[in-house]
PDB file of C-alpha atoms in Angstrom:
ATOM      1  CA  MET A   1      -0.061  -0.061   0.118  1.00  0.00           C
ATOM      2  CA  LYS A   2       2.875   2.340   0.946  1.00  0.00           C
ATOM      3  CA  ARG A   3       4.531   1.571  -2.444  1.00  0.00           C
ATOM      4  CA  LEU A   4       1.431   2.270  -4.257  1.00  0.00           C
ATOM      5  CA  TRP A   5       0.948   5.664  -2.617  1.00  0.00           C
ATOM      6  CA  LEU A   6       4.524   6.653  -3.363  1.00  0.00           C
ATOM      7  CA  MET A   7       4.078   5.754  -6.984  1.00  0.00           C
ATOM      8  CA  ALA A   8       0.749   7.739  -7.166  1.00  0.00           C
ATOM      9  CA  LEU A   9       2.691  10.791  -5.690  1.00  0.00           C
ATOM     10  CA  ALA A  10       5.569  10.360  -8.134  1.00  0.00           C
ATOM     11  CA  VAL A  11       3.214  10.377 -11.003  1.00  0.00           C
ATOM     12  CA  SER A  12       1.290  13.396  -9.688  1.00  0.00           C
ATOM     13  CA  LEU A  13       4.471  15.440  -8.990  1.00  0.00           C
ATOM     14  CA  ALA A  14       5.647  14.439 -12.615  1.00  0.00           C
ATOM     15  CA  VAL A  15       2.369  15.326 -14.296  1.00  0.00           C
ATOM     16  CA  LEU A  16       1.369  18.324 -12.285  1.00  0.00           C
ATOM     17  CA  GLY A  17       4.761  19.670 -11.158  1.00  0.00           C
ATOM     18  CA  CYS A  18       5.425  20.921  -7.694  1.00  0.00           C
ATOM     19  CA  LYS A  19       4.653  24.389  -6.512  1.00  0.00           C
ATOM     20  CA  ARG A  20       7.622  26.133  -5.072  1.00  0.00           C
ATOM     21  CA  HIS A  21       7.437  28.026  -1.849  1.00  0.00           C
ATOM     22  CA  SER A  22       9.589  31.137  -2.860  1.00  0.00           C
ATOM     23  CA  ASP A  23       9.632  34.800  -2.464  1.00  0.00           C
ATOM     24  CA  ASP A  24      12.241  35.312  -4.926  1.00  0.00           C
ATOM     25  CA  ASP A  25      10.681  38.470  -6.350  1.00  0.00           C
ATOM     26  CA  GLY A  26      13.090  41.009  -5.087  1.00  0.00           C
ATOM     27  CA  PHE A  27      11.082  42.170  -2.142  1.00  0.00           C
ATOM     28  CA  ASP A  28      12.246  41.626   1.482  1.00  0.00           C
ATOM     29  CA  ARG A  29       9.371  40.119   2.938  1.00  0.00           C
ATOM     30  CA  PRO A  30       8.984  39.882   6.966  1.00  0.00           C
ATOM     31  CA  GLY A  31       9.428  36.555   8.632  1.00  0.00           C
ATOM     32  CA  PRO A  32      12.078  33.901   8.478  1.00  0.00           C
ATOM     33  CA  PRO A  33      13.892  32.962   5.284  1.00  0.00           C
ATOM     34  CA  LYS A  34      12.130  30.125   3.372  1.00  0.00           C
ATOM     35  CA  PRO A  35      14.053  26.929   2.403  1.00  0.00           C
ATOM     36  CA  ILE A  36      14.261  26.088  -1.383  1.00  0.00           C
ATOM     37  CA  TRP A  37      15.803  22.983  -2.983  1.00  0.00           C
ATOM     38  CA  SER A  38      17.751  23.566  -6.086  1.00  0.00           C
ATOM     39  CA  ALA A  39      15.772  20.771  -8.003  1.00  0.00           C
ATOM     40  CA  THR A  40      12.130  19.337  -7.487  1.00  0.00           C
ATOM     41  CA  SER A  41      13.508  15.914  -8.127  1.00  0.00           C
ATOM     42  CA  THR A  42      16.618  13.857  -8.750  1.00  0.00           C
ATOM     43  CA  THR A  43      17.707  10.193  -9.388  1.00  0.00           C
ATOM     44  CA  VAL A  44      20.479   8.156  -7.769  1.00  0.00           C
ATOM     45  CA  LEU A  45      21.447   4.578  -7.934  1.00  0.00           C
ATOM     46  CA  GLU A  46      20.389   2.827  -4.683  1.00  0.00           C
ATOM     47  CA  GLY A  47      23.134   2.410  -2.199  1.00  0.00           C
ATOM     48  CA  GLY A  48      24.825   5.612  -3.406  1.00  0.00           C
ATOM     49  CA  LYS A  49      24.879   9.166  -2.291  1.00  0.00           C
ATOM     50  CA  VAL A  50      23.719  12.381  -4.024  1.00  0.00           C
ATOM     51  CA  THR A  51      24.366  16.039  -2.929  1.00  0.00           C
ATOM     52  CA  LEU A  52      21.582  18.552  -3.186  1.00  0.00           C
ATOM     53  CA  THR A  53      21.689  22.358  -2.828  1.00  0.00           C
ATOM     54  CA  LEU A  54      19.454  23.825  -0.127  1.00  0.00           C
ATOM     55  CA  SER A  55      19.008  27.564  -0.570  1.00  0.00           C
ATOM     56  CA  LEU A  56      17.281  30.164   1.461  1.00  0.00           C
ATOM     57  CA  SER A  57      14.868  32.818  -0.003  1.00  0.00           C
ATOM     58  CA  LYS A  58      16.959  35.554   1.927  1.00  0.00           C
ATOM     59  CA  SER A  59      19.864  35.528   4.155  1.00  0.00           C
ATOM     60  CA  ALA A  60      19.478  35.557   7.889  1.00  0.00           C
ATOM     61  CA  ASP A  61      20.928  38.012  10.411  1.00  0.00           C
ATOM     62  CA  ASP A  62      21.720  34.986  12.875  1.00  0.00           C
ATOM     63  CA  PRO A  63      22.364  31.370  12.382  1.00  0.00           C
ATOM     64  CA  LEU A  64      19.390  29.607  11.101  1.00  0.00           C
ATOM     65  CA  THR A  65      18.629  25.829  11.649  1.00  0.00           C
ATOM     66  CA  VAL A  66      16.710  24.069   8.819  1.00  0.00           C
ATOM     67  CA  ASP A  67      15.025  20.761   9.865  1.00  0.00           C
ATOM     68  CA  LEU A  68      15.372  18.009   7.365  1.00  0.00           C
ATOM     69  CA  ALA A  69      13.261  14.799   7.035  1.00  0.00           C
ATOM     70  CA  SER A  70      13.158  11.600   4.756  1.00  0.00           C
ATOM     71  CA  SER A  71       9.747   9.992   4.015  1.00  0.00           C
ATOM     72  CA  ASP A  72      11.426   6.560   4.332  1.00  0.00           C
ATOM     73  CA  THR A  73      14.547   6.332   6.408  1.00  0.00           C
ATOM     74  CA  ALA A  74      14.889   2.586   5.669  1.00  0.00           C
ATOM     75  CA  ARG A  75      15.747   3.734   1.966  1.00  0.00           C
ATOM     76  CA  ALA A  76      17.451   7.252   2.308  1.00  0.00           C
ATOM     77  CA  THR A  77      18.709   9.340   5.065  1.00  0.00           C
ATOM     78  CA  VAL A  78      19.639  13.108   5.666  1.00  0.00           C
ATOM     79  CA  PRO A  79      20.938  14.918   8.547  1.00  0.00           C
ATOM     80  CA  ALA A  80      18.305  15.971  11.078  1.00  0.00           C
ATOM     81  CA  SER A  81      19.136  19.400  10.377  1.00  0.00           C
ATOM     82  CA  VAL A  82      21.585  21.974   8.705  1.00  0.00           C
ATOM     83  CA  VAL A  83      22.641  25.341  10.251  1.00  0.00           C
ATOM     84  CA  PHE A  84      23.071  28.340   7.998  1.00  0.00           C
ATOM     85  CA  PRO A  85      25.667  30.585   9.290  1.00  0.00           C
ATOM     86  CA  ALA A  86      24.461  34.411   9.311  1.00  0.00           C
ATOM     87  CA  GLY A  87      24.495  35.689   5.780  1.00  0.00           C
ATOM     88  CA  THR A  88      24.826  32.431   4.069  1.00  0.00           C
ATOM     89  CA  THR A  89      21.935  31.563   1.565  1.00  0.00           C
ATOM     90  CA  SER A  90      22.891  28.072   0.311  1.00  0.00           C
ATOM     91  CA  LEU A  91      24.460  24.855   1.637  1.00  0.00           C
ATOM     92  CA  PRO A  92      25.034  21.307   0.126  1.00  0.00           C
ATOM     93  CA  VAL A  93      23.045  18.470   1.753  1.00  0.00           C
ATOM     94  CA  THR A  94      23.991  14.814   1.231  1.00  0.00           C
ATOM     95  CA  VAL A  95      21.213  12.194   0.855  1.00  0.00           C
ATOM     96  CA  THR A  96      22.647   8.717   1.546  1.00  0.00           C
ATOM     97  CA  THR A  97      20.606   5.953   0.158  1.00  0.00           C
ATOM     98  CA  ILE A  98      20.366   2.468   1.266  1.00  0.00           C
ATOM     99  CA  ALA A  99      20.156  -0.747  -1.131  1.00  0.00           C
ATOM    100  CA  ASP A 100      17.453  -3.169  -0.643  1.00  0.00           C
ATOM    101  CA  ALA A 101      16.860  -6.724  -2.343  1.00  0.00           C
ATOM    102  CA  ASP A 102      13.675  -5.828  -4.389  1.00  0.00           C
ATOM    103  CA  THR A 103      13.653  -4.809  -8.058  1.00  0.00           C
ATOM    104  CA  THR A 104      11.369  -1.787  -7.795  1.00  0.00           C
ATOM    105  CA  ASN A 105      12.555   1.727  -8.074  1.00  0.00           C
ATOM    106  CA  SER A 106      11.532   3.865  -4.867  1.00  0.00           C
ATOM    107  CA  LEU A 107      10.681   7.621  -4.400  1.00  0.00           C
ATOM    108  CA  VAL A 108      11.772   9.094  -1.237  1.00  0.00           C
ATOM    109  CA  LEU A 109      10.733  12.641  -0.273  1.00  0.00           C
ATOM    110  CA  ILE A 110      13.106  14.778   1.467  1.00  0.00           C
ATOM    111  CA  THR A 111      11.574  17.947   3.323  1.00  0.00           C
ATOM    112  CA  ALA A 112      13.233  21.062   4.555  1.00  0.00           C
ATOM    113  CA  THR A 113      11.477  22.965   7.186  1.00  0.00           C
ATOM    114  CA  VAL A 114      11.792  26.429   8.642  1.00  0.00           C
ATOM    115  CA  GLY A 115       8.823  27.486  10.905  1.00  0.00           C
ATOM    116  CA  ASP A 116       5.683  27.112   8.968  1.00  0.00           C
ATOM    117  CA  PHE A 117       7.585  27.056   5.438  1.00  0.00           C
ATOM    118  CA  GLU A 118       8.765  23.816   3.766  1.00  0.00           C
ATOM    119  CA  ASP A 119      10.030  22.660   0.355  1.00  0.00           C
ATOM    120  CA  VAL A 120      10.370  18.966  -0.822  1.00  0.00           C
ATOM    121  CA  VAL A 121      12.507  17.133  -3.230  1.00  0.00           C
ATOM    122  CA  GLY A 122      11.738  13.791  -4.675  1.00  0.00           C
ATOM    123  CA  VAL A 123      14.591  11.463  -4.836  1.00  0.00           C
ATOM    124  CA  THR A 124      14.068   8.396  -7.017  1.00  0.00           C
ATOM    125  CA  LEU A 125      16.428   5.221  -6.237  1.00  0.00           C
ATOM    126  CA  LEU A 126      17.120   3.255  -9.123  1.00  0.00           C
ATOM    127  CA  GLU A 127      17.341  -0.439  -8.451  1.00  0.00           C
ATOM    128  CA  ASP A 128      20.656  -2.117  -9.243  1.00  0.00           C
ATOM    129  CA  ASP A 129      19.219  -5.558  -8.530  1.00  0.00           C
ATOM    130  CA  ALA A 130      19.087  -7.548 -11.717  1.00  0.00           C
ATOM    131  CA  VAL A 131      15.742  -9.589 -12.444  1.00  0.00           C
ATOM    132  CA  THR A 132      17.135 -13.083 -12.804  1.00  0.00           C
ATOM    133  CA  GLY A 133      15.647 -16.231 -14.351  1.00  0.00           C
ATOM    134  CA  ALA A 134      16.448 -19.093 -16.544  1.00  0.00           C
ATOM    135  CA  ALA A 135      18.706 -18.707 -19.299  1.00  0.00           C
ATOM    136  CA  HIS A 136      17.898 -19.636 -22.919  1.00  0.00           C
ATOM    137  CA  GLY A 137      19.864 -20.128 -26.143  1.00  0.00           C
ATOM    138  CA  PRO A 138      23.599 -20.249 -26.236  1.00  0.00           C
ATOM    139  CA  VAL A 139      23.976 -19.011 -22.674  1.00  0.00           C
ATOM    140  CA  ALA A 140      22.075 -22.040 -21.420  1.00  0.00           C
ATOM    141  CA  ALA A 141      24.229 -24.264 -23.310  1.00  0.00           C
ATOM    142  CA  ARG A 142      27.476 -22.765 -21.934  1.00  0.00           C
ATOM    143  CA  ALA A 143      28.527 -21.722 -25.482  1.00  0.00           C
ATOM    144  CA  VAL A 144      31.584 -19.299 -25.671  1.00  0.00           C
ATOM    145  CA  CYS A 145      30.985 -16.166 -27.699  1.00  0.00           C
ATOM    146  CA  ARG A 146      33.692 -13.800 -29.093  1.00  0.00           C
ATOM    147  CA  VAL A 147      32.964 -10.221 -29.915  1.00  0.00           C
ATOM    148  CA  VAL A 148      35.502  -8.508 -32.185  1.00  0.00           C
ATOM    149  CA  LEU A 149      35.137  -4.845 -32.567  1.00  0.00           C
ATOM    150  CA  GLN A 150      36.475  -3.345 -35.763  1.00  0.00           C
ATOM    151  CA  PRO A 151      36.650   0.203 -36.946  1.00  0.00           C
ATOM    152  CA  PRO A 152      33.987   1.286 -39.573  1.00  0.00           C
ATOM    153  CA  ARG A 153      35.068   0.599 -43.150  1.00  0.00           C
ATOM    154  CA  ALA A 154      35.774   3.581 -45.516  1.00  0.00           C
TER     155      ALA A 154
END
């Protein structure tokens, strides 16, 4: 059921897009800076890492903590939070993915939150587990094949 929900969410994001929470219109709005991921989605091979850029809609006068969360910590982890030093507007955030034994791609949502403002990035984990089954043809008969690469003929 959870996997079906995640797939439906992935299709919705792909079809409808993701509304960004950004005030990047040149006006200095009151309230805390808002977190903004550099992308709405990314892809990584399961078991690998991907570094994303997290930005703020404006710099803060004091250090600012942004809370991070993964929708599935069994598949991808992030630090619990990152701290933006005063005057800093972007930081790298590393997402560490965890390999599993199934053969289905997974979508994990990473959320950055400051106060009532949040932004979400979807991280698709590509499976590296091959689908196995009975071999047919020359492979099943243990035949030896030789491939010769030659340059194109003039």
